[in-house]
Tab-separated table of C-alpha atoms and ligand atoms in Angstrom:
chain	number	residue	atom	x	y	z
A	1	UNK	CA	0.000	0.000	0.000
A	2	UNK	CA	1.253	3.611	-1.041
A	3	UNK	CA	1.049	6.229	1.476
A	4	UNK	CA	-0.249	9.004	-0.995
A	5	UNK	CA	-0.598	11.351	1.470
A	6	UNK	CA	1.180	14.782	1.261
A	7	UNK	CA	0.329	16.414	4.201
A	8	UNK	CA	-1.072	19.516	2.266
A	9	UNK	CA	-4.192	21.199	3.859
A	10	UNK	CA	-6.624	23.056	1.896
A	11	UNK	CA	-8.977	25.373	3.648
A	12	UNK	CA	-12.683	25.071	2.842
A	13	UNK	CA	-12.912	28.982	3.080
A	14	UNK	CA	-11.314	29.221	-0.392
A	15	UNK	CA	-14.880	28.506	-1.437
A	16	UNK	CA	-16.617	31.245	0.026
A	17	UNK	CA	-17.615	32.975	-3.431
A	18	UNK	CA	-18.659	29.826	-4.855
A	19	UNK	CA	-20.479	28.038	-2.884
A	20	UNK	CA	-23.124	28.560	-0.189
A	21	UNK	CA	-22.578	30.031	3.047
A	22	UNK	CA	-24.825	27.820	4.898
A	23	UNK	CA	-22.497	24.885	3.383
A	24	UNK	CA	-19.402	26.000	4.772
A	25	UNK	CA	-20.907	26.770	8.523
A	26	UNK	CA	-21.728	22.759	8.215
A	27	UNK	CA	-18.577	21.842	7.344
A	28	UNK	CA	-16.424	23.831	10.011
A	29	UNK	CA	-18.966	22.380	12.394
A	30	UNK	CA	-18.768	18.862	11.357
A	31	UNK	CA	-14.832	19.800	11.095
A	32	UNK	CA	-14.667	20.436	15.176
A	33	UNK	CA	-16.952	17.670	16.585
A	34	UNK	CA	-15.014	15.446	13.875
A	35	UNK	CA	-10.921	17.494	15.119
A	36	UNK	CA	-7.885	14.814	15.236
A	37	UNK	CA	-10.590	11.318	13.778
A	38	UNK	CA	-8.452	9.138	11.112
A	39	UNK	CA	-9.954	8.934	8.315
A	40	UNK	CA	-8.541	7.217	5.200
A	41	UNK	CA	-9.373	6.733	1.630
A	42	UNK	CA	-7.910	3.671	-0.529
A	43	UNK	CA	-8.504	3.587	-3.643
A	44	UNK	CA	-6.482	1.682	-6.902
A	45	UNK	CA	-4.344	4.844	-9.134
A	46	UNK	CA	-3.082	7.820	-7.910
A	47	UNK	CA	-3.463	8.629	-11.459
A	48	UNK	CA	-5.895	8.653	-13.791
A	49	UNK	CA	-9.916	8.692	-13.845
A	50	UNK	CA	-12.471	10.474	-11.264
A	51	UNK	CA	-11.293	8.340	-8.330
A	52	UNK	CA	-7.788	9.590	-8.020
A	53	UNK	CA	-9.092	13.241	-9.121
A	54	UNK	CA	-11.307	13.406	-6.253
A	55	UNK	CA	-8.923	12.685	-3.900
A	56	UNK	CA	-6.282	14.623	-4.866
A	57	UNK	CA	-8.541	17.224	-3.547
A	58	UNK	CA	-10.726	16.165	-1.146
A	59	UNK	CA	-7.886	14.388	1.562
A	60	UNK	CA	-6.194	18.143	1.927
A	61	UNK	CA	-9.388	19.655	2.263
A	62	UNK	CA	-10.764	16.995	5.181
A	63	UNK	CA	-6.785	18.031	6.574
A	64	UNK	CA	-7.897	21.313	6.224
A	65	UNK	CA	-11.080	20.759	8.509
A	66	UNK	CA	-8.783	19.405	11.393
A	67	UNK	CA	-9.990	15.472	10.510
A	68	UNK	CA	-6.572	13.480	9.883
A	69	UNK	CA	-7.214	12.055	6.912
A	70	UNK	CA	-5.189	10.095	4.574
A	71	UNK	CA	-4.758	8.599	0.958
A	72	UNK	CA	-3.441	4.738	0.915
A	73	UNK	CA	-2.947	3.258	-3.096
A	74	UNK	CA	-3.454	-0.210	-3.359
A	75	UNK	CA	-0.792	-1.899	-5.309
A	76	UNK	CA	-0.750	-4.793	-7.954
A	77	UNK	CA	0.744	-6.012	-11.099
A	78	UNK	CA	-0.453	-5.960	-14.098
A	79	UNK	CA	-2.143	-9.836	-14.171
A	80	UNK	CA	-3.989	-8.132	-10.763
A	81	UNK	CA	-5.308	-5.086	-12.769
A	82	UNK	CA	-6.007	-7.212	-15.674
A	83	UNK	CA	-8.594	-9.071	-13.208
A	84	UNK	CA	-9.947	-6.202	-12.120
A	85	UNK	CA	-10.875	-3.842	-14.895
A	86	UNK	CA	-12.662	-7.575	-15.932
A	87	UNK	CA	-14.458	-7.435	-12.311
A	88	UNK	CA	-15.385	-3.727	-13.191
A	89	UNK	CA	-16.367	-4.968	-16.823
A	90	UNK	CA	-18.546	-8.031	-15.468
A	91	UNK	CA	-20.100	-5.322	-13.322
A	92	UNK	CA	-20.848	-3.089	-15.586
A	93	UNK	CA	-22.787	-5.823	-17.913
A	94	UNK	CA	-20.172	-7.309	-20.337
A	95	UNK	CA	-19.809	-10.800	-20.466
A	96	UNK	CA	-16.013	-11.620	-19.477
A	97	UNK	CA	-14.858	-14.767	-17.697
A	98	UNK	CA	-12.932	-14.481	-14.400
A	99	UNK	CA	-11.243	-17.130	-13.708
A	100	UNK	CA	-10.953	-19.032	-9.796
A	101	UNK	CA	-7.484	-18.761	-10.317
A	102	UNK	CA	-7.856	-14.915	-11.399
A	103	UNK	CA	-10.549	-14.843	-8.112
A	104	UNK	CA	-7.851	-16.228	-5.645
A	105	UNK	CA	-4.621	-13.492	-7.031
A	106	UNK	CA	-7.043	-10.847	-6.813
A	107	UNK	CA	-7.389	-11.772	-2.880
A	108	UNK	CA	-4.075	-12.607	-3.018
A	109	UNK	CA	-3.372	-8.642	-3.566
A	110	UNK	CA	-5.669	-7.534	-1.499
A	111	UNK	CA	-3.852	-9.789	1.559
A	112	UNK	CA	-0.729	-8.256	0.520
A	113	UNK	CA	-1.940	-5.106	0.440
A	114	UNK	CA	-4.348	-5.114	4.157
A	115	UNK	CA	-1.016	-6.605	5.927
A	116	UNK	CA	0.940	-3.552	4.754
A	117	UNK	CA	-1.548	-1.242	6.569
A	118	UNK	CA	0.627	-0.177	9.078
A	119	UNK	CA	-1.549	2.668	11.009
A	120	UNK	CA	-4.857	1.987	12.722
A	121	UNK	CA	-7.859	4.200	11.641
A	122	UNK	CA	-11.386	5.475	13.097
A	123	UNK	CA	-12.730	4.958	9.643
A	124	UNK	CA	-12.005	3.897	5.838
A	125	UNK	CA	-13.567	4.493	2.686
A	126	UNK	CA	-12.450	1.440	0.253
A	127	UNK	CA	-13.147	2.607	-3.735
A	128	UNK	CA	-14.009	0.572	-6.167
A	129	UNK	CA	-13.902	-3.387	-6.440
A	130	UNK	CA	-10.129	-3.522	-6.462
A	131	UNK	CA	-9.382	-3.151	-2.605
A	132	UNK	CA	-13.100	-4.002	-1.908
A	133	UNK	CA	-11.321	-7.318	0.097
A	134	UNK	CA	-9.112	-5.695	2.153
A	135	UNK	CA	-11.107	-5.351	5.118
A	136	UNK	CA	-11.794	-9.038	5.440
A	137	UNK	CA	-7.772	-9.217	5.792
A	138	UNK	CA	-7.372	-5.746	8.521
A	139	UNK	CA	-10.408	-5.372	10.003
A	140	UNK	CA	-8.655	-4.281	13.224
A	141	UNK	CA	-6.906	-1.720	11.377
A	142	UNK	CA	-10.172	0.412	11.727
A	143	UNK	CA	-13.464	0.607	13.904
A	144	UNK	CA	-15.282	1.547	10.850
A	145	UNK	CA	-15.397	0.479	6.898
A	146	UNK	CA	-17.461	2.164	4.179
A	147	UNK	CA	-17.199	0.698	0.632
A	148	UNK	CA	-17.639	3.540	-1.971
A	149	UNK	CA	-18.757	2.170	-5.462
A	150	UNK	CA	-18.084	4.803	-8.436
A	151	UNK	CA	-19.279	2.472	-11.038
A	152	UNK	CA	-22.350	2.015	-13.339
A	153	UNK	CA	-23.696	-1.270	-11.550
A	154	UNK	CA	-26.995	-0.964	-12.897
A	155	UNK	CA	-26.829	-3.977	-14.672
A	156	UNK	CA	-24.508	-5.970	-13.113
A	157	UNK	CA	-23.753	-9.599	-13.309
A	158	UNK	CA	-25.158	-11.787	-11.208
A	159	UNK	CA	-21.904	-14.004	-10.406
A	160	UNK	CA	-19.648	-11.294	-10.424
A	161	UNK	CA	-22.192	-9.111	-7.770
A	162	UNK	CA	-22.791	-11.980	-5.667
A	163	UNK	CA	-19.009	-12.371	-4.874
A	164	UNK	CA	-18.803	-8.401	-4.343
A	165	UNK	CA	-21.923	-8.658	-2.144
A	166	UNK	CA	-20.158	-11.221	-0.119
A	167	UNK	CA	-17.115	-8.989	0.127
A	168	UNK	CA	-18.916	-6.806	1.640
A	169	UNK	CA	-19.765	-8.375	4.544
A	170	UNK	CA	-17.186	-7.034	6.751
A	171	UNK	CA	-18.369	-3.126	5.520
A	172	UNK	CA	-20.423	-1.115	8.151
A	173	UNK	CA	-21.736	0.494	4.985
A	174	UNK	CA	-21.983	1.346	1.554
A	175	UNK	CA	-22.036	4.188	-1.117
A	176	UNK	CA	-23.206	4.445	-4.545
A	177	UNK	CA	-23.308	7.527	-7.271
A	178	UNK	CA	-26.770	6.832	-7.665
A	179	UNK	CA	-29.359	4.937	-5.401
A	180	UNK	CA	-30.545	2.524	-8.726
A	181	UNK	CA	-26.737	1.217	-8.816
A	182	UNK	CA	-27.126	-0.901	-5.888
A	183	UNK	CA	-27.820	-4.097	-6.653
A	184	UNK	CA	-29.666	-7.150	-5.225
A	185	UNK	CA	-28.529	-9.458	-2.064
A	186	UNK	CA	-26.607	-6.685	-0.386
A	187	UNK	CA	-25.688	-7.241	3.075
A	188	UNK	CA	-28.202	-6.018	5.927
A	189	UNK	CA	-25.989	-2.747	5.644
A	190	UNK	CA	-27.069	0.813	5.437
A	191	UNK	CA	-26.667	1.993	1.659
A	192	UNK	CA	-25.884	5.758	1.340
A	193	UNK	CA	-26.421	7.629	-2.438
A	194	UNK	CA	-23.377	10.355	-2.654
A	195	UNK	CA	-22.756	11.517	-5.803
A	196	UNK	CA	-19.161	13.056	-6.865
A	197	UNK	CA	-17.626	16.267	-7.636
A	198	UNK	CA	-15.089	18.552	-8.908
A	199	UNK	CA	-12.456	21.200	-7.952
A	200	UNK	CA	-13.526	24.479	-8.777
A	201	UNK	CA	-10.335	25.776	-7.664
A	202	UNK	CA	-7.817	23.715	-9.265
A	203	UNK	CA	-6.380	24.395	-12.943
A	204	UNK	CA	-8.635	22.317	-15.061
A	205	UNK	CA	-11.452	24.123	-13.917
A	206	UNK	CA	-10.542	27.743	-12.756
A	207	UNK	CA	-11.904	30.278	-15.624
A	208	UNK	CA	-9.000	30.507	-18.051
A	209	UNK	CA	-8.537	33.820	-20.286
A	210	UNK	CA	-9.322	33.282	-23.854
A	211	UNK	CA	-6.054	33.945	-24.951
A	212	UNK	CA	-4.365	31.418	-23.099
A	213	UNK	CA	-7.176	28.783	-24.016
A	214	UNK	CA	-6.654	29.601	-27.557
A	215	UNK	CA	-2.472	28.926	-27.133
A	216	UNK	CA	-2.774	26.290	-25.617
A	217	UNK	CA	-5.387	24.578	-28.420
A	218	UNK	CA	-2.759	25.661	-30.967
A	219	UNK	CA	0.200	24.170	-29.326
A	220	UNK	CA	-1.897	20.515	-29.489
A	221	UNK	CA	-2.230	20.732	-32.966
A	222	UNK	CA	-6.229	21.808	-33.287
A	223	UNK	CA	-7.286	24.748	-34.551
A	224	UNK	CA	-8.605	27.188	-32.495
A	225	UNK	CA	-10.250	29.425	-35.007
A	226	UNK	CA	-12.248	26.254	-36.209
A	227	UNK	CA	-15.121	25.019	-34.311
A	228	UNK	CA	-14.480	21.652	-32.815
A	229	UNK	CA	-16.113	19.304	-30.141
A	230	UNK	CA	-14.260	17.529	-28.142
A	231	UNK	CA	-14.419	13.773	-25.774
A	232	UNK	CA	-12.282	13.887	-23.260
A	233	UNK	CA	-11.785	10.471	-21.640
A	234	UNK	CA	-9.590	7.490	-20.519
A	235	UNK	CA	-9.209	4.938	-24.099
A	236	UNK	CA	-12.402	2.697	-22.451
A	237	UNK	CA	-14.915	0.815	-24.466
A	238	UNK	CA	-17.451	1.989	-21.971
A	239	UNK	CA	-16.662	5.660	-23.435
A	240	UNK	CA	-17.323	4.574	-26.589
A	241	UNK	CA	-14.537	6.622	-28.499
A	242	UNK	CA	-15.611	4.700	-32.035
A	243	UNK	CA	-18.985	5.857	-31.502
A	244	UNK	CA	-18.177	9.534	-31.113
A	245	UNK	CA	-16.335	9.172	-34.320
A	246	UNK	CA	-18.773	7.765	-36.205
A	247	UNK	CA	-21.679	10.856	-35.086
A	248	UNK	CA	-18.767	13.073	-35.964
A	249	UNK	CA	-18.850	11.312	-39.359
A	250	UNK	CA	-22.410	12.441	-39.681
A	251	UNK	CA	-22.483	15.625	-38.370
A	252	UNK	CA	-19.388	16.955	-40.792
A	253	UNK	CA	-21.254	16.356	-43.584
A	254	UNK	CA	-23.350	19.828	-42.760
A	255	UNK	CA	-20.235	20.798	-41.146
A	256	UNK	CA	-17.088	20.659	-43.234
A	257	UNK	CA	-14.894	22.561	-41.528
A	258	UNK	CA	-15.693	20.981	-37.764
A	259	UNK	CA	-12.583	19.049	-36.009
A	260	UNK	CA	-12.887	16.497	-33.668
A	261	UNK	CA	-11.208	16.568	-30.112
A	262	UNK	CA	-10.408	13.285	-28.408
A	263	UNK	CA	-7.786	14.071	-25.606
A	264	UNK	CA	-7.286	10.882	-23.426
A	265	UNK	CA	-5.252	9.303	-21.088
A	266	UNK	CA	-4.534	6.264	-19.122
A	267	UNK	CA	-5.303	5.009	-15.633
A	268	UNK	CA	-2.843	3.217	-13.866
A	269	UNK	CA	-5.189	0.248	-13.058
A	270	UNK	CA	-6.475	-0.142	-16.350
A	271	UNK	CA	-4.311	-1.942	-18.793
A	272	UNK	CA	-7.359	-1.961	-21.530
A	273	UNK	CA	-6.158	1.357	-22.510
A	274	UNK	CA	-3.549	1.293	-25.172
A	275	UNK	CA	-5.992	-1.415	-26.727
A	276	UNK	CA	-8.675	0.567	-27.508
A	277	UNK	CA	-6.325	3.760	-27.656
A	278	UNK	CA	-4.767	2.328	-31.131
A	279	UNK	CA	-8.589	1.206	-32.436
A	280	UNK	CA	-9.297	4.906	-32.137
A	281	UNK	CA	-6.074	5.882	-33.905
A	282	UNK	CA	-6.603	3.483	-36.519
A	283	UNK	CA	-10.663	4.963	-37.166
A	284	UNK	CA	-9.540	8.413	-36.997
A	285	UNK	CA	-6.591	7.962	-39.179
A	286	UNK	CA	-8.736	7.375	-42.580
A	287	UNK	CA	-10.717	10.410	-41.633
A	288	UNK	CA	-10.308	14.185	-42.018
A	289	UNK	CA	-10.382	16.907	-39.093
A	290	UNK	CA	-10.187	14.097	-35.864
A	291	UNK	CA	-7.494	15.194	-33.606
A	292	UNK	CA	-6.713	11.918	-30.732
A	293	UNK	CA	-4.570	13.645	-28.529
A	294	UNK	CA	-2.765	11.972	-25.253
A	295	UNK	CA	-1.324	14.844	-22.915
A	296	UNK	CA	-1.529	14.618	-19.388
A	297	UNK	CA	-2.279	18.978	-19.063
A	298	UNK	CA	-4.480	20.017	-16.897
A	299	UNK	CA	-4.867	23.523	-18.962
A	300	UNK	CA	-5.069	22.000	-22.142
A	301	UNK	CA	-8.902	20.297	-20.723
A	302	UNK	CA	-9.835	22.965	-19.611
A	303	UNK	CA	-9.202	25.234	-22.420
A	304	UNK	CA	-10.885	22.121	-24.869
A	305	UNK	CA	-13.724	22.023	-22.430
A	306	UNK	CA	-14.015	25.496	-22.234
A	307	UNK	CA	-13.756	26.584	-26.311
A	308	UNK	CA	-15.443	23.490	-27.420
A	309	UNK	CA	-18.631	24.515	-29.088
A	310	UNK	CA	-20.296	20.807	-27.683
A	311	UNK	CA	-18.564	18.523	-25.407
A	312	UNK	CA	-19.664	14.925	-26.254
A	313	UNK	CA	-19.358	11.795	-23.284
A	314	UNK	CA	-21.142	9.117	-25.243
A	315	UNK	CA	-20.657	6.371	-22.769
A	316	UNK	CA	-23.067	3.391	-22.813
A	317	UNK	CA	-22.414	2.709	-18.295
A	318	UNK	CA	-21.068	6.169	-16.414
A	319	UNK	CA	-21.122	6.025	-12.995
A	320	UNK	CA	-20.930	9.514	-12.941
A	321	UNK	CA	-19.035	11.368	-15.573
A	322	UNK	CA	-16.680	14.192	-14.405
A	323	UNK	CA	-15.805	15.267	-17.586
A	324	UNK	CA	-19.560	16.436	-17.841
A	325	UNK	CA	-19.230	18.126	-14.525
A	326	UNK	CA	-16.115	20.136	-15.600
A	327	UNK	CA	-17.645	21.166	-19.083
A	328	UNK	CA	-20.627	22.227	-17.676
A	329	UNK	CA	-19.036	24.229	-14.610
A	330	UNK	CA	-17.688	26.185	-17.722
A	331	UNK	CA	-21.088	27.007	-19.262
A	332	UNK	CA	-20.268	24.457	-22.224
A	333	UNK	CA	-23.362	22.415	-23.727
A	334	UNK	CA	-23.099	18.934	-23.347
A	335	UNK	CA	-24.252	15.213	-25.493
A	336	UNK	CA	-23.910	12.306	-23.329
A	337	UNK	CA	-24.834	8.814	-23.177
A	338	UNK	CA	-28.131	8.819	-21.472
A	339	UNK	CA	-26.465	6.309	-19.111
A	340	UNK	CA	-25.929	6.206	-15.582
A	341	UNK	CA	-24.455	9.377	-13.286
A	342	UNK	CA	-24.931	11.150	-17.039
A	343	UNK	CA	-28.623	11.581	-16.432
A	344	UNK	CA	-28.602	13.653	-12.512
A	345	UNK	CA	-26.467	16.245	-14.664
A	346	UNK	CA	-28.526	16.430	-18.068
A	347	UNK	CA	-31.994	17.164	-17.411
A	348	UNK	CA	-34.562	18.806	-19.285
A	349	UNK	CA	-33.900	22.553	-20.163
A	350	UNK	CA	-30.116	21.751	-18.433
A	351	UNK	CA	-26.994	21.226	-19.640
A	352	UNK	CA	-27.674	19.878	-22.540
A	353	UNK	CA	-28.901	16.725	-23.972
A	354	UNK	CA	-29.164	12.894	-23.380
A	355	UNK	CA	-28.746	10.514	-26.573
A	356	UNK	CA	-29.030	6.660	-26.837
A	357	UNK	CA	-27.389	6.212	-30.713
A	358	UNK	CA	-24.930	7.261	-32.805
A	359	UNK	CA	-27.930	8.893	-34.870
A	360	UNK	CA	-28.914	10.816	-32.023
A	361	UNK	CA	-25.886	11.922	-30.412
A	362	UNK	CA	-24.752	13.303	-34.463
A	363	UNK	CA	-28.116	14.754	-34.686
A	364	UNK	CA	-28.068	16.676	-30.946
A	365	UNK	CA	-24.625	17.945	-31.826
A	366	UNK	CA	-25.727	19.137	-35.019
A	367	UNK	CA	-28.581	21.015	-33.080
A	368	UNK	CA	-26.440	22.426	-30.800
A	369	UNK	CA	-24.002	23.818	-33.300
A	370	UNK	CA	-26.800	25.287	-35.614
A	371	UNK	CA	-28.812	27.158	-32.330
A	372	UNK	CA	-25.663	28.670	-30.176
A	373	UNK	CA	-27.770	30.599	-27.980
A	374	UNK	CA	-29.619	27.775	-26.875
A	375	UNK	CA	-27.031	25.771	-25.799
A	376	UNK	CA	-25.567	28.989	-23.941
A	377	UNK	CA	-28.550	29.301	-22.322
A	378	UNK	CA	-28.373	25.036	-21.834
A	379	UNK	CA	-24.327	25.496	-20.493
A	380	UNK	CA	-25.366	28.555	-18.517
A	381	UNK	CA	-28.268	26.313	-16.625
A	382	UNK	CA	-25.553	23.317	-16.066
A	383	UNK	CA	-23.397	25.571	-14.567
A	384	UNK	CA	-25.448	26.887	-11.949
A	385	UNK	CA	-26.975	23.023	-11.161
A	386	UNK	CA	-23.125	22.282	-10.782
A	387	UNK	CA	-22.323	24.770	-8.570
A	388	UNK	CA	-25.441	23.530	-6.319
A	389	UNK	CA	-24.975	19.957	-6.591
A	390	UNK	CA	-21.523	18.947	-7.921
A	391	UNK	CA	-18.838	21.161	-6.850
A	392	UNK	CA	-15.935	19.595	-3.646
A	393	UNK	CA	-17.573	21.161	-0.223
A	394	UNK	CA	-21.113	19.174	-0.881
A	395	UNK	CA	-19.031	16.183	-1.480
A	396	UNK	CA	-16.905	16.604	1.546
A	397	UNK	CA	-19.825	17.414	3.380
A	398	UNK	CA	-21.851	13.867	2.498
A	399	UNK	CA	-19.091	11.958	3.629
A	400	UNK	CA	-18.067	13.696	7.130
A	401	UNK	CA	-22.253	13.172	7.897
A	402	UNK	CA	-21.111	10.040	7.039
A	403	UNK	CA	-18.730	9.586	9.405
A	404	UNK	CA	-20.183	11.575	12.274
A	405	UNK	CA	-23.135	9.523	11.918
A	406	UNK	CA	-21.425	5.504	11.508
A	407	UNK	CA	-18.949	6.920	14.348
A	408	UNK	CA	-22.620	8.184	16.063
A	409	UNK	CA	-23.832	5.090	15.735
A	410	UNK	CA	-27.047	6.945	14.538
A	411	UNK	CA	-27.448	5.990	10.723
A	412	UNK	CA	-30.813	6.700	10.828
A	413	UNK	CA	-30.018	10.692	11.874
A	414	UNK	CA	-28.469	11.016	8.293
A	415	UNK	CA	-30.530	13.968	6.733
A	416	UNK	CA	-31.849	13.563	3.025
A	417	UNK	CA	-30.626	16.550	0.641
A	418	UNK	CA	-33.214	18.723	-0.044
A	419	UNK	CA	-32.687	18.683	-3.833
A	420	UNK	CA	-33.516	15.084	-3.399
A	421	UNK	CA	-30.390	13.515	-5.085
A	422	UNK	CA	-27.208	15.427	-4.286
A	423	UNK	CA	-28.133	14.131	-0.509
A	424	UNK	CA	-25.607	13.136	2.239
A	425	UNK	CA	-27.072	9.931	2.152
A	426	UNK	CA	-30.491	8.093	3.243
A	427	UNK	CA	-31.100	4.911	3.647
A	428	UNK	CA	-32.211	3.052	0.183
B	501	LIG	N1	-9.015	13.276	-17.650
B	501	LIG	C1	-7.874	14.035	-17.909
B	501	LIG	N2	-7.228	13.848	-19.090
B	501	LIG	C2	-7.654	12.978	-20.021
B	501	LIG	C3	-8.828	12.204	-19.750
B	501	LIG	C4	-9.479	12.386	-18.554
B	501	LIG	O1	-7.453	14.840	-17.097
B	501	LIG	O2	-7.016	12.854	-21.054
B	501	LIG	C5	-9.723	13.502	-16.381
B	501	LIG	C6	-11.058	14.200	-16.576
B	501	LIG	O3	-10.848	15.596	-16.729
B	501	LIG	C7	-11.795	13.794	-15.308
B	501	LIG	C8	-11.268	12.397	-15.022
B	501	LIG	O4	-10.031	12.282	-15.734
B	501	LIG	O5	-11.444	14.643	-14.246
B	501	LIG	C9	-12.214	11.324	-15.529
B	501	LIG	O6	-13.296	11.183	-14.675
B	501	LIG	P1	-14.681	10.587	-15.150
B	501	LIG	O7	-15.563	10.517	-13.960
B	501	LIG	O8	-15.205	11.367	-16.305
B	501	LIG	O9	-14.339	9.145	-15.732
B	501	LIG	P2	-13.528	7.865	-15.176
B	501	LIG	O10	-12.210	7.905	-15.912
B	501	LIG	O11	-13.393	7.994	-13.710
B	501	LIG	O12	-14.352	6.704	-15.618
């Protein structure tokens, strides 16, 4: 296990102009009843996807709060990984085969992994399936265990959700995105609904002058005085990179001179990557005006998310979709799979629009390039439900009620949100 802690506080007062006041009187409260309680996150990358994004912010700003609060990185090889990002598939609906021999490495890892803990905690939150086991190897490491599920498991299957449910035995609880992503035969367990967030304050989503968005479009080889959308994702089937090109396909024939943006990257603990990463270079190769770009720049998304006259996520399973969040916290319109996490940030009159073909997603992006003040009007509306819902004190909020309440030992005190789904949390 890698200690990716770095000891760096942030202060939740940064926020003070974005968010509301009432918030941030919560969280210094729940910051002094909750002064000097370990907390720590494990999760599978410290780089790479929502996960590691998250808590690259939220750890300083629980530090910042007075909680002592940590960031542990499971680690594994690549066969490990390779098992894993099948668990995640499996669990997201596709039919892979995990093997009992793949089964018995991945708790293999996990063993490894819980017998390197070296520090004792008042509570963890375990991310994702790939460290889901380790509390069934440490559970004296803490008094309390929270598994925290990011992923589309809608439409799980069955095999591959019993064995999680069984992990999760040792767990004092459990949080999903969205309340329909917990599945059948859970254990007798309360089930929180948390959904993520982003940074407002960090450099992929701070307002960036024109100018500088426009340099640093030009210096990845787009060009900035042509309209282009723009994907920006890990290389993952469930993002569906082939089917963006192919509604791009459609929609240049009424738009010649459009480009295509897909910037990507790759997640530590997900080996499919360079696989589909060369399908997408191979597609976009025969075609004119598609840009597949792999740089690791924080400015560089948010100057594509910000100048992109659509930003597309046509994923078929999204537990959430952060790259929606950050496009629309910049008043960009957004097409997206209408999928999962996608559809609490696309609603009617917000955002943008939710598409379930190629057809649709080529024909919403053509609608959104042809009426401009309509989707400003579209970004402008996502960008205020972001700033209620989706932005880092609201998250960090939900999970220290959370705490308070599993350290409590009063669950059932956990307040519903009053918009209904951004809520720290009731009972399913
Ligand atoms: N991301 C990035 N560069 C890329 C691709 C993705 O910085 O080339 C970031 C993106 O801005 C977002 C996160 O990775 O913050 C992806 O989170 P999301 O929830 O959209 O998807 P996940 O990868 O977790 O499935």
């Amino acid at each position: 296990m890698l200690n990716q802690t770095n000891g760096s506080t942030l202060s939740t007062n940064r926020y003070a102009h974005v968010v509301d006041e009432d918030l941030l009187e919560e969280l210094r409260s729940l910051g002094q009843e909750l002064r000097g309680v370990r907390v720590a996150h494990i999760n599978a990358t410290a780089n790479g996807g929502g996960v590691s994004e998250i808590l690259r912010s939220v750890v300083p700003m629980y530090r910042g709060l007075g909680v002592d609060a940590s960031w542990l990185v499971l680690q594994g090889d690549e066969p490990f990984f390779k098992t894993t990002k099948k668990m995640h598939n499996r669990l997201q609906g596709a039919p892979v085969r995990v093997s009992a021999k793949e089964w018995d490495a991945y708790l293999a890892a996990n063993r490894r992994n819980a017998e390197a803990m070296s520090s004792d905690y008042d509570f963890v939150f375990v991310h994702d399936p790939q460290p889901a086991a380790i509390p069934q190897f440490a559970r004296e490491v803490s008094t309390r265990w929270v598994w925290r599920c990011h992923i589309d498991t809608s439409t799980p299957d069955d095999a591959v959700w019993q064995r999680i449910a069984d992990l999760l035995s040792p767990y004092d609880a459990a949080i999903f995105s969205i309340p329909e992503f917990a599945g059948p035969k859970m254990p007798e367990i309360p089930v929180y609904s948390i959904p993520p967030a982003i940074d407002p304050l960090i450099p992929k989503n701070i307002e960036m002058p024109r100018d500088q968005a426009l340099a640093l479009i030009a210096g990845s080889g787009v060009d900035p005085l042509r309209p282009f959308i723009v994907q920006v994702s890990r290389f993952d089937p469930w993002k569906d990179p082939l089917g963006v090109i192919a509604a791009f396909e459609r929609v240049q024939k009424h738009h010649s001179d459009l480009q295509l943006v897909l910037l990507g990257n790759f997640a530590d603990d997900d080996p499919e990557g360079l696989v589909i990463y060369r399908k997408v270079l191979a597609r976009a190769s025969k075609l004119s005006n598609v840009h597949v770009i792999v740089e690791n720049l924080d400015g560089l998304v948010n100057a594509l998310q910000t100048l992109g006259r659509v930003v597309v996520q046509k994923s078929s399973r999204e537990g959430f979709g952060l790259t929606v969040t950050e496009a629309l916290w910049k008043g960009t319109p957004v097409v997206a799979g209408n999928v999962g996490g996608l559809r609490l940030q696309l609603k009617e009159g917000v955002g943008g629009f939710l598409v379930d073909s190629v057809e649709e997603c080529a024909d919403r992006v053509d609608y959104l390039l042809t009426h401009e003040e309509e989707g400003a009007a579209l970004g402008a509306a996502g960008r205020e439900h972001v700033r209620r819902n989706y932005l880092m004190p609201r998250l960090l909020r939900d999970e220290l009620r959370v705490v308070r309440d599993l350290l409590n030992g009063s669950q059932a005190a956990v307040p519903v949100s009053q918009n209904g789904h951004a809520g720290a949390a009731n009972s399913l």
